[in-house]
mmCIF file of C-alpha atoms and ligand atoms in Angstrom:
data_model
loop_
_atom_site.group_PDB
_atom_site.id
_atom_site.type_symbol
_atom_site.label_atom_id
_atom_site.label_comp_id
_atom_site.label_asym_id
_atom_site.label_seq_id
_atom_site.Cartn_x
_atom_site.Cartn_y
_atom_site.Cartn_z
ATOM 1 C CA MET A 1 0.758 21.868 4.183
ATOM 2 C CA LYS A 2 -1.361 18.783 3.597
ATOM 3 C CA GLN A 3 1.087 15.835 3.280
ATOM 4 C CA ARG A 4 0.199 13.202 0.511
ATOM 5 C CA LEU A 5 2.141 10.043 0.779
ATOM 6 C CA VAL A 6 2.354 6.700 -0.660
ATOM 7 C CA PHE A 7 3.606 3.615 1.238
ATOM 8 C CA LEU A 8 5.267 1.018 -0.729
ATOM 9 C CA GLY A 9 6.659 -2.332 0.155
ATOM 10 C CA PRO A 10 6.149 -6.183 0.165
ATOM 11 C CA PRO A 11 3.454 -7.888 2.160
ATOM 12 C CA GLY A 12 4.617 -8.294 5.625
ATOM 13 C CA ALA A 13 7.127 -5.374 5.781
ATOM 14 C CA GLY A 14 4.838 -3.579 8.372
ATOM 15 C CA LYS A 15 3.311 -1.099 5.930
ATOM 16 C CA GLY A 16 -0.131 -1.048 7.415
ATOM 17 C CA THR A 17 0.952 -0.793 10.862
ATOM 18 C CA GLN A 18 3.283 2.117 10.028
ATOM 19 C CA ALA A 19 0.800 3.853 7.642
ATOM 20 C CA GLU A 20 -1.762 3.853 10.526
ATOM 21 C CA LEU A 21 0.772 5.280 13.075
ATOM 22 C CA ILE A 22 2.071 8.068 10.779
ATOM 23 C CA ALA A 23 -1.488 8.929 9.730
ATOM 24 C CA GLN A 24 -2.519 9.128 13.400
ATOM 25 C CA LYS A 25 0.517 11.257 14.260
ATOM 26 C CA LYS A 26 0.193 13.791 11.289
ATOM 27 C CA ASP A 27 -3.850 13.528 11.113
ATOM 28 C CA LEU A 28 -3.933 12.041 7.788
ATOM 29 C CA LEU A 29 -6.497 9.954 6.122
ATOM 30 C CA HIS A 30 -5.223 6.331 5.935
ATOM 31 C CA LEU A 31 -6.523 4.583 2.873
ATOM 32 C CA SER A 32 -5.554 1.021 2.815
ATOM 33 C CA THR A 33 -7.053 -0.742 -0.236
ATOM 34 C CA GLY A 34 -6.527 -4.245 1.351
ATOM 35 C CA ASP A 35 -8.554 -3.174 4.422
ATOM 36 C CA LEU A 36 -11.220 -1.427 2.240
ATOM 37 C CA LEU A 37 -11.453 -4.684 0.183
ATOM 38 C CA ARG A 38 -11.743 -6.748 3.184
ATOM 39 C CA ALA A 39 -14.564 -4.533 4.620
ATOM 40 C CA GLU A 40 -16.513 -5.201 1.270
ATOM 41 C CA VAL A 41 -15.932 -8.845 1.533
ATOM 42 C CA THR A 42 -17.199 -9.019 5.071
ATOM 43 C CA ALA A 43 -20.222 -6.801 4.158
ATOM 44 C CA GLY A 44 -21.093 -9.171 1.382
ATOM 45 C CA THR A 45 -21.348 -6.401 -1.299
ATOM 46 C CA ASP A 46 -21.138 -7.190 -5.098
ATOM 47 C CA LEU A 47 -17.531 -5.595 -5.231
ATOM 48 C CA GLY A 48 -16.608 -7.677 -2.191
ATOM 49 C CA ASN A 49 -17.784 -10.999 -3.791
ATOM 50 C CA LYS A 50 -15.980 -10.272 -6.976
ATOM 51 C CA ALA A 51 -12.729 -9.508 -5.054
ATOM 52 C CA ALA A 52 -12.923 -12.397 -2.515
ATOM 53 C CA ALA A 53 -11.853 -15.272 -4.525
ATOM 54 C CA ILE A 54 -9.033 -13.267 -6.185
ATOM 55 C CA MET A 55 -7.743 -12.060 -2.831
ATOM 56 C CA ASN A 56 -7.727 -15.673 -1.232
ATOM 57 C CA LYS A 57 -5.417 -16.689 -4.205
ATOM 58 C CA GLY A 58 -2.981 -13.819 -3.604
ATOM 59 C CA GLU A 59 -3.757 -12.229 -7.119
ATOM 60 C CA LEU A 60 -4.247 -8.520 -7.582
ATOM 61 C CA VAL A 61 -7.908 -7.512 -8.137
ATOM 62 C CA SER A 62 -8.539 -5.466 -11.283
ATOM 63 C CA ASP A 63 -7.198 -2.036 -11.514
ATOM 64 C CA SER A 64 -10.790 -0.360 -12.152
ATOM 65 C CA LEU A 65 -12.268 -2.142 -9.209
ATOM 66 C CA VAL A 66 -9.584 -0.782 -6.801
ATOM 67 C CA LEU A 67 -9.642 2.665 -8.498
ATOM 68 C CA SER A 68 -13.372 2.762 -7.860
ATOM 69 C CA ILE A 69 -12.882 2.347 -4.119
ATOM 70 C CA VAL A 70 -9.978 4.858 -3.882
ATOM 71 C CA GLU A 71 -11.430 7.567 -6.208
ATOM 72 C CA GLN A 72 -14.211 9.091 -4.150
ATOM 73 C CA ARG A 73 -12.406 8.939 -0.999
ATOM 74 C CA LEU A 74 -9.396 10.992 -2.464
ATOM 75 C CA ASN A 75 -11.687 13.303 -3.967
ATOM 76 C CA ASP A 76 -13.735 14.009 -0.680
ATOM 77 C CA SER A 77 -10.671 14.121 1.616
ATOM 78 C CA ALA A 78 -10.164 17.538 3.336
ATOM 79 C CA LYS A 79 -7.039 16.119 4.909
ATOM 80 C CA GLY A 80 -3.807 14.753 3.480
ATOM 81 C CA TRP A 81 -3.643 11.108 3.049
ATOM 82 C CA ILE A 82 -1.432 8.020 3.150
ATOM 83 C CA LEU A 83 -2.149 5.447 0.227
ATOM 84 C CA ASP A 84 -1.398 1.947 1.684
ATOM 85 C CA GLY A 85 -1.297 -0.858 -0.847
ATOM 86 C CA PHE A 86 -2.245 1.285 -3.882
ATOM 87 C CA PRO A 87 -0.719 1.686 -6.444
ATOM 88 C CA ARG A 88 0.280 -1.884 -6.872
ATOM 89 C CA ASN A 89 1.480 -1.776 -10.536
ATOM 90 C CA VAL A 90 2.375 0.786 -12.964
ATOM 91 C CA ALA A 91 -0.930 0.989 -14.556
ATOM 92 C CA GLN A 92 -2.360 1.890 -11.247
ATOM 93 C CA ALA A 93 0.384 4.454 -10.572
ATOM 94 C CA GLU A 94 -0.699 6.059 -14.019
ATOM 95 C CA LEU A 95 -4.280 5.965 -13.226
ATOM 96 C CA LEU A 96 -3.517 7.476 -9.959
ATOM 97 C CA GLN A 97 -1.616 10.364 -11.493
ATOM 98 C CA ILE A 98 -4.432 11.195 -13.864
ATOM 99 C CA LEU A 99 -7.044 11.335 -11.020
ATOM 100 C CA LEU A 100 -4.656 13.527 -8.853
ATOM 101 C CA SER A 101 -3.953 15.952 -11.725
ATOM 102 C CA GLU A 102 -7.813 16.120 -12.097
ATOM 103 C CA ILE A 103 -8.328 17.011 -8.533
ATOM 104 C CA ASP A 104 -5.277 19.300 -8.440
ATOM 105 C CA GLN A 105 -3.374 17.009 -5.801
ATOM 106 C CA ASN A 106 0.315 15.747 -5.834
ATOM 107 C CA ILE A 107 2.147 12.841 -4.177
ATOM 108 C CA GLU A 108 4.733 14.438 -1.859
ATOM 109 C CA ALA A 109 6.639 11.414 -0.944
ATOM 110 C CA VAL A 110 6.775 7.602 -1.614
ATOM 111 C CA VAL A 111 8.046 5.711 1.322
ATOM 112 C CA LEU A 112 9.348 2.229 0.626
ATOM 113 C CA ILE A 113 9.673 -0.275 3.579
ATOM 114 C CA ASP A 114 11.956 -2.994 2.674
ATOM 115 C CA LEU A 115 12.706 -6.420 4.220
ATOM 116 C CA LYS A 116 14.225 -9.721 3.214
ATOM 117 C CA ASP A 117 12.083 -12.335 2.046
ATOM 118 C CA GLU A 118 12.755 -14.918 4.979
ATOM 119 C CA LEU A 119 11.651 -12.207 7.579
ATOM 120 C CA LEU A 120 8.553 -11.447 5.493
ATOM 121 C CA VAL A 121 7.277 -15.014 5.399
ATOM 122 C CA GLU A 122 8.115 -15.414 9.104
ATOM 123 C CA ARG A 123 5.968 -12.302 9.905
ATOM 124 C CA LEU A 124 3.161 -13.144 7.541
ATOM 125 C CA ILE A 125 2.825 -16.612 8.894
ATOM 126 C CA SER A 126 2.607 -15.267 12.467
ATOM 127 C CA ARG A 127 -0.155 -12.906 11.528
ATOM 128 C CA GLY A 128 -2.772 -15.698 10.396
ATOM 129 C CA ARG A 129 -4.923 -13.846 7.937
ATOM 130 C CA ALA A 130 -7.159 -15.665 5.775
ATOM 131 C CA ASP A 131 -4.764 -15.184 2.962
ATOM 132 C CA ASP A 132 -1.658 -15.791 5.000
ATOM 133 C CA ASN A 133 -1.007 -19.649 4.389
ATOM 134 C CA GLU A 134 2.441 -20.432 3.100
ATOM 135 C CA ILE A 135 1.460 -21.149 -0.510
ATOM 136 C CA VAL A 136 -0.447 -17.903 -0.990
ATOM 137 C CA ILE A 137 2.056 -15.832 0.990
ATOM 138 C CA ARG A 138 4.807 -17.136 -1.401
ATOM 139 C CA HIS A 139 2.566 -16.154 -4.307
ATOM 140 C CA ARG A 140 1.750 -12.701 -3.093
ATOM 141 C CA LEU A 141 5.595 -12.148 -2.818
ATOM 142 C CA GLU A 142 6.034 -13.221 -6.414
ATOM 143 C CA VAL A 143 3.127 -10.980 -7.390
ATOM 144 C CA TYR A 144 4.918 -8.200 -5.420
ATOM 145 C CA ARG A 145 8.154 -8.786 -7.108
ATOM 146 C CA GLU A 146 6.647 -8.930 -10.648
ATOM 147 C CA LYS A 147 3.909 -6.244 -10.645
ATOM 148 C CA THR A 148 4.677 -3.920 -7.881
ATOM 149 C CA THR A 149 8.595 -3.570 -7.771
ATOM 150 C CA PRO A 150 8.641 -1.785 -11.222
ATOM 151 C CA LEU A 151 6.914 1.270 -8.985
ATOM 152 C CA VAL A 152 10.307 1.534 -7.180
ATOM 153 C CA ASP A 153 12.110 2.821 -10.458
ATOM 154 C CA HIS A 154 8.896 4.721 -11.371
ATOM 155 C CA TYR A 155 8.749 6.906 -8.196
ATOM 156 C CA MET A 156 12.623 6.924 -8.029
ATOM 157 C CA SER A 157 12.843 8.438 -11.363
ATOM 158 C CA GLN A 158 10.388 11.137 -10.280
ATOM 159 C CA GLY A 159 12.584 12.036 -7.267
ATOM 160 C CA LEU A 160 9.868 10.783 -4.761
ATOM 161 C CA LEU A 161 11.253 7.669 -3.371
ATOM 162 C CA LYS A 162 12.488 7.296 0.297
ATOM 163 C CA THR A 163 13.617 4.031 1.404
ATOM 164 C CA VAL A 164 13.580 2.649 5.025
ATOM 165 C CA GLN A 165 14.615 -0.749 6.415
ATOM 166 C CA GLY A 166 11.657 -2.630 7.871
ATOM 167 C CA ASP A 167 13.547 -4.668 10.453
ATOM 168 C CA GLY A 168 13.392 -4.124 14.106
ATOM 169 C CA ASP A 169 10.549 -3.130 16.280
ATOM 170 C CA ILE A 170 7.537 -0.889 15.313
ATOM 171 C CA LYS A 171 8.961 2.214 17.075
ATOM 172 C CA ALA A 172 12.355 1.875 15.517
ATOM 173 C CA ILE A 173 10.813 1.717 11.989
ATOM 174 C CA SER A 174 8.361 4.701 12.644
ATOM 175 C CA ASN A 175 11.317 6.643 13.877
ATOM 176 C CA ARG A 176 13.101 5.990 10.531
ATOM 177 C CA ILE A 177 9.988 7.096 8.655
ATOM 178 C CA ASP A 178 9.837 10.234 10.545
ATOM 179 C CA GLU A 179 13.386 10.874 9.716
ATOM 180 C CA VAL A 180 13.028 10.383 5.962
ATOM 181 C CA LEU A 181 9.947 12.563 6.033
ATOM 182 C CA SER A 182 11.280 15.396 7.927
HETATM 183 P P1 AMP B 201 -2.900 -6.068 1.376
HETATM 184 O O1 AMP B 201 -3.870 -6.033 2.519
HETATM 185 O O2 AMP B 201 -2.606 -4.841 0.771
HETATM 186 O O3 AMP B 201 -1.990 -7.195 1.579
HETATM 187 O O4 AMP B 201 -3.970 -6.806 0.251
HETATM 188 C C1 AMP B 201 -4.671 -7.852 0.329
HETATM 189 C C2 AMP B 201 -5.120 -8.423 -1.032
HETATM 190 O O5 AMP B 201 -6.108 -7.271 -1.558
HETATM 191 C C3 AMP B 201 -4.175 -8.325 -2.126
HETATM 192 O O6 AMP B 201 -3.357 -9.573 -2.063
HETATM 193 C C4 AMP B 201 -4.865 -8.164 -3.356
HETATM 194 O O7 AMP B 201 -5.604 -9.291 -3.708
HETATM 195 C C5 AMP B 201 -5.762 -7.201 -2.985
HETATM 196 N N1 AMP B 201 -5.439 -5.826 -3.133
HETATM 197 C C6 AMP B 201 -5.118 -4.781 -2.232
HETATM 198 N N2 AMP B 201 -4.703 -3.628 -2.762
HETATM 199 C C7 AMP B 201 -4.924 -4.005 -4.085
HETATM 200 C C8 AMP B 201 -4.523 -3.157 -5.234
HETATM 201 N N3 AMP B 201 -4.091 -1.802 -5.160
HETATM 202 N N4 AMP B 201 -4.655 -3.562 -6.502
HETATM 203 C C9 AMP B 201 -5.144 -4.851 -6.834
HETATM 204 N N5 AMP B 201 -5.350 -5.709 -5.542
HETATM 205 C C10 AMP B 201 -5.298 -5.248 -4.382
#
């Protein structure tokens, strides 16, 4: 059976790393909207140019713009998938639900990787990405709390949420994810 998973968690929790590992292990398509947006920025496309300033401020780009980069890929995917960084708010979760029902697909589980703010900031500062300076980091955490955390209840009420702790090393976290998904 094709696994279709959503990875949820604050910036710095290790979502991207873990999504990549699990995707390789289970042969799933790893769709990171952050990576896809950064690729558009680097390529200098219209979409990338629209997104760049917003991303550098730590704000969310528009729902329609993100949906446009996810839609076709989900549609085309012959494999299962992991969505990483999408949905990022309730409106996106609802748009995703509509899209999935149109293409007759379902989310099987939502993995929440959780970690304390102090550790998140520490990890993000050491990562050194363009949007990883301390002011932008704090803002991204606020945006996460305000816009993305409502998805925890949203998916919990659907019985899909599996929470793992994001402390410790990469292997320890990935073992925890394997456990909740088995
Ligand atoms: P990430 O790599 O997931 O931390 O994303 C980096 C930045 O890309 C975010 O701070 C947002 O500006 C933008 N972004 C990524 N995914 C989304 C999304 N689903 N909705 C809106 N903005 C997004």
